[in-house]
Short mmCIF file of C-alpha atoms in Angstrom, two decimals:
data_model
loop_
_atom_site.label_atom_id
_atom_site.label_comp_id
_atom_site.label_asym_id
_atom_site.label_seq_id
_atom_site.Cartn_x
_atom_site.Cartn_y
_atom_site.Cartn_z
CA UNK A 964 105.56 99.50 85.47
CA UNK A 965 105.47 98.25 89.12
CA UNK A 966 103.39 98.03 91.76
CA UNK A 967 105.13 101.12 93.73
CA UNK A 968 104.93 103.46 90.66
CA UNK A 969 102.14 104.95 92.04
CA UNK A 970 101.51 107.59 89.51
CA UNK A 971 101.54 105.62 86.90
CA UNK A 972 98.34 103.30 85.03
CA UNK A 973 99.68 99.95 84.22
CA UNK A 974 97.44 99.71 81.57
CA UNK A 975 94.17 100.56 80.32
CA UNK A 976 90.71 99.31 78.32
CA UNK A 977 87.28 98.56 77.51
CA UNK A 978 85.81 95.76 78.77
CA UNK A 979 84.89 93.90 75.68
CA UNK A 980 81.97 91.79 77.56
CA UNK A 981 80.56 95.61 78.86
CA UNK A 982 81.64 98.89 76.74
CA UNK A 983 80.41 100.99 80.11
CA UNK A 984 83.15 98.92 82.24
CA UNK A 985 86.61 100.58 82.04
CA UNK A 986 89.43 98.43 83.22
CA UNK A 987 92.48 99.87 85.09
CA UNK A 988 95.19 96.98 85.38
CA UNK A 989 97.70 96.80 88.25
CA UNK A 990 101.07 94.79 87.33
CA UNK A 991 102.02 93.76 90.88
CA UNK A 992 105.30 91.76 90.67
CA UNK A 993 106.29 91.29 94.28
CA UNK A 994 105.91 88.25 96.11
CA UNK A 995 103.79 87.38 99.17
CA UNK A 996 105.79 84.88 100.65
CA UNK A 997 109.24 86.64 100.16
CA UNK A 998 108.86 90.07 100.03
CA UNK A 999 107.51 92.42 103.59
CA UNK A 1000 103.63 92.10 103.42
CA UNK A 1001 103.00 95.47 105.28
CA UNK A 1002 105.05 97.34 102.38
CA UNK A 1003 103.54 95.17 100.18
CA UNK A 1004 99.91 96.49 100.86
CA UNK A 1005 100.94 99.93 101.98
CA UNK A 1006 102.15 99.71 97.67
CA UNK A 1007 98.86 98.10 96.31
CA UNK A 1008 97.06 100.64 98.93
CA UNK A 1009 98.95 104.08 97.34
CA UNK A 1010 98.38 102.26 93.87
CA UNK A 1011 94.72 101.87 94.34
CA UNK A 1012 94.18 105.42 95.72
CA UNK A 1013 95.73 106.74 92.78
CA UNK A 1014 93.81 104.74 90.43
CA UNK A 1015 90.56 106.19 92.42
CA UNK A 1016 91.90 109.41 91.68
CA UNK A 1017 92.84 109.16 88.62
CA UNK A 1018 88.71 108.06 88.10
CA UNK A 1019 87.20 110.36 89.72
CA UNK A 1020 89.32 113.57 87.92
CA UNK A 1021 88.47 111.40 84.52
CA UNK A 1022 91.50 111.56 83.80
CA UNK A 1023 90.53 108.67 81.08
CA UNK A 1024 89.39 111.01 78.90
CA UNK A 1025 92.66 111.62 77.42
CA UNK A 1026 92.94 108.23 76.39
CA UNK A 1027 88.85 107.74 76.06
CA UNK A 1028 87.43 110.84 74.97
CA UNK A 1029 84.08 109.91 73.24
CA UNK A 1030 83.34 107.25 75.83
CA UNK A 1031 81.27 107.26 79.13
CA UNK A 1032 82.05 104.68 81.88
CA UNK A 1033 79.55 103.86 84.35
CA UNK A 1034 81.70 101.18 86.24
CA UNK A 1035 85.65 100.53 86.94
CA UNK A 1036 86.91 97.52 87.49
CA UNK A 1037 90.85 97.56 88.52
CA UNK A 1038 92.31 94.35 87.76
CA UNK A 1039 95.72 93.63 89.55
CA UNK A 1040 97.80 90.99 88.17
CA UNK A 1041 99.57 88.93 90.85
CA UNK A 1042 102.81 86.72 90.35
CA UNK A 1043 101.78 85.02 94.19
CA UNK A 1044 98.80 84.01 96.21
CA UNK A 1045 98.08 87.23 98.74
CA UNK A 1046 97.96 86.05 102.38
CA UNK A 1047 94.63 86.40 104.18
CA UNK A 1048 95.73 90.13 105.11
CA UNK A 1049 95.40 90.47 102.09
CA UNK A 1050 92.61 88.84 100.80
CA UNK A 1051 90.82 91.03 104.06
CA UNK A 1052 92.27 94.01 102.54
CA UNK A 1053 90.54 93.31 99.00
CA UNK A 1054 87.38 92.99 100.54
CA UNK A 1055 87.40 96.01 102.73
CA UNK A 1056 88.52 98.11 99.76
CA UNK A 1057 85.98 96.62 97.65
CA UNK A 1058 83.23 97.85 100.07
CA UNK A 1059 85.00 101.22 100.55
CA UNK A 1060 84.54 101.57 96.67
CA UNK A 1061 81.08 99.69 96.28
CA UNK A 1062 78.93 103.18 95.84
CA UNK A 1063 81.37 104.65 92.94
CA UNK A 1064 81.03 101.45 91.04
CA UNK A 1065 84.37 100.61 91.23
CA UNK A 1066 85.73 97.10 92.27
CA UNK A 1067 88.91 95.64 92.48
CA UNK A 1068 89.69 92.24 91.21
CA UNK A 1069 92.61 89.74 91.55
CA UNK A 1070 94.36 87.82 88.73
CA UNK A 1071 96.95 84.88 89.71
CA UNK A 1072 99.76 84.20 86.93
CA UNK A 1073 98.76 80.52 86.72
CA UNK A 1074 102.25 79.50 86.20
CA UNK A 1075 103.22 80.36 90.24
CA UNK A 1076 104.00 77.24 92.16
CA UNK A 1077 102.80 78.38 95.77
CA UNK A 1078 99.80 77.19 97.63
CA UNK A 1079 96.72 79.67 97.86
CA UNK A 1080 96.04 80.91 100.77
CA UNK A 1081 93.25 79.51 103.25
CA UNK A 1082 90.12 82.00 102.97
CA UNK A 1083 88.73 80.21 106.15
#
């Protein structure tokens, strides 16, 4: 699955360190450097609302029906460092989703051979 398959959950599981934490994972295989950065968030941005979406109809409980979750944590898998757009983006969302205890985390595949991004 890919990062502009909106309608789509990546993947999905307990968090083994917190049985009330579901986690929502976001494969996002384009590039920062390479690929248009304003598509590129306008992607993550339609991928995110869906995932808030998809929380707040439960949806989950098809896969999770005897559980409760009391926090969401979507994890998005990143092949590239995101720019500071980015990084500015991350942070506004993660306010925006503070009060539904939801966050929104960022994974780097350790094998990419770019330079992070200055957080200034």
């Amino acid at each position: 699955m890919a990062v502009n398959e909106y309608f789509q959950v990546d993947g999905l599981g307990i968090n083994n360190r917190n049985e009330s934490d579901l986690i929502l994972l976001i494969n996002d295989t384009l590039n920062w450097v390479t690929d248009d950065e304003k598509q590129h968030l306008e992607h993550l941005q339609n991928k995110i609302n869906a995932y808030v979406e998809y929380i707040r109809s439960k949806q989950y409980k098809h896969v999770y029906p005897d559980d409760e979750f009391n926090e969401f944590t979507i994890d998005i898998h990143m092949n590239s460092y995101p720019t500071e757009l980015a990084i500015k983006f991350f942070d506004m969302v993660n306010g925006d989703l503070e009060k539904e205890n939801i966050k929104v985390i960022v994974a780097i595949d350790e094998s990419s051979q770019e330079e992070p991004t200055s957080c200034g």
